[in-house]
Amino acid sequence: LLNSSGGVVKVSEDGLLRQSSTIASPIHYEFHDGKSRNVPCAYVEFAERRVLPEYQHLINTNQISRDMRRDGFETSNADKIFESTNAQRQEHTHAQK
């Protein structure tokens, strides 16, 4: 199940960074005080870093290196990706299945 907050695929303003993530699977956890509840366990984030415009002419030549791709972190997408571990959102999403 993919996180749809902000769209299934979150795209940077320049279009060169595309991100998506799964929704963290809940696990039942008993806390030290004896209370228990479902908590988010883990999620997977996917990122596609596209080739920078100045290297587009090399796309079909097998000469693209890591430094020729979009680098960095897109802060405008971060809050949407982190919603993958939002327990309330998960409960709503899993209830819809």
XYZ file of C-alpha atoms in Angstrom:
97
model
C 0.000 0.000 0.000
C 1.528 3.308 -1.096
C 1.273 6.558 0.834
C -1.074 8.813 -1.146
C -0.660 11.952 0.983
C 0.350 14.687 -1.443
C -0.069 12.203 -4.300
C 1.334 8.705 -4.652
C 4.412 10.167 -6.349
C 5.753 13.406 -4.899
C 7.630 15.440 -7.523
C 10.085 18.271 -6.827
C 9.455 21.677 -8.393
C 12.232 21.076 -10.912
C 10.736 17.677 -11.804
C 14.061 15.908 -11.264
C 13.302 14.203 -7.941
C 10.380 11.805 -7.652
C 9.587 10.201 -4.309
C 7.094 7.685 -3.001
C 6.772 5.490 0.053
C 4.820 2.588 1.427
C 2.658 3.008 4.502
C 4.321 1.523 7.562
C 2.815 -1.788 8.589
C 1.364 -1.609 12.088
C 2.503 -4.018 14.783
C 0.883 -4.635 18.136
C 3.235 -3.453 20.876
C 2.974 -3.705 24.641
C 4.568 -0.786 26.430
C 6.442 -0.923 29.730
C 3.401 0.411 31.602
C 1.335 -2.567 30.429
C -0.705 -0.611 27.868
C -0.645 -1.841 24.301
C -1.609 -0.519 20.915
C -0.794 -0.790 17.247
C 2.206 1.322 16.262
C 3.826 1.964 12.862
C 6.745 -0.394 12.311
C 8.639 0.379 9.103
C 8.141 1.802 5.661
C 10.113 1.862 2.424
C 10.899 5.082 0.600
C 11.569 5.171 -3.125
C 13.434 8.000 -4.810
C 14.178 8.525 -8.472
C 16.891 11.066 -9.139
C 16.664 12.082 -12.750
C 19.527 13.186 -14.969
C 20.368 16.897 -14.756
C 19.528 18.937 -17.888
C 23.195 19.537 -18.799
C 23.734 15.750 -19.091
C 20.575 14.835 -21.023
C 22.616 14.182 -24.174
C 24.321 11.255 -22.363
C 21.180 9.351 -21.337
C 21.463 6.586 -23.960
C 25.251 6.225 -23.738
C 25.690 4.375 -20.403
C 27.922 7.246 -19.265
C 25.625 8.680 -16.590
C 27.255 8.773 -13.163
C 25.748 9.555 -9.775
C 26.992 13.154 -9.811
C 25.053 13.771 -13.045
C 21.725 13.177 -11.298
C 19.546 15.425 -9.145
C 21.011 15.538 -5.659
C 19.657 16.675 -2.323
C 16.545 16.430 -0.267
C 13.196 18.018 -1.096
C 11.873 19.524 2.135
C 8.449 20.235 0.634
C 7.962 16.461 0.190
C 9.341 15.426 3.585
C 6.174 15.927 5.619
C 4.198 13.859 3.107
C 6.742 11.015 3.178
C 6.828 11.050 6.985
C 3.059 10.547 7.009
C 3.924 6.942 6.146
C 4.327 6.420 9.897
C 1.283 8.428 11.010
C -0.664 5.948 13.181
C -4.009 7.749 12.851
C -3.692 7.909 9.073
C -2.783 4.206 9.017
C -5.807 3.207 11.057
C -8.050 5.137 8.618
C -6.288 3.680 5.559
C -6.352 0.084 6.819
C -10.021 0.432 7.809
C -10.850 1.336 4.188
C -9.430 -1.925 2.805
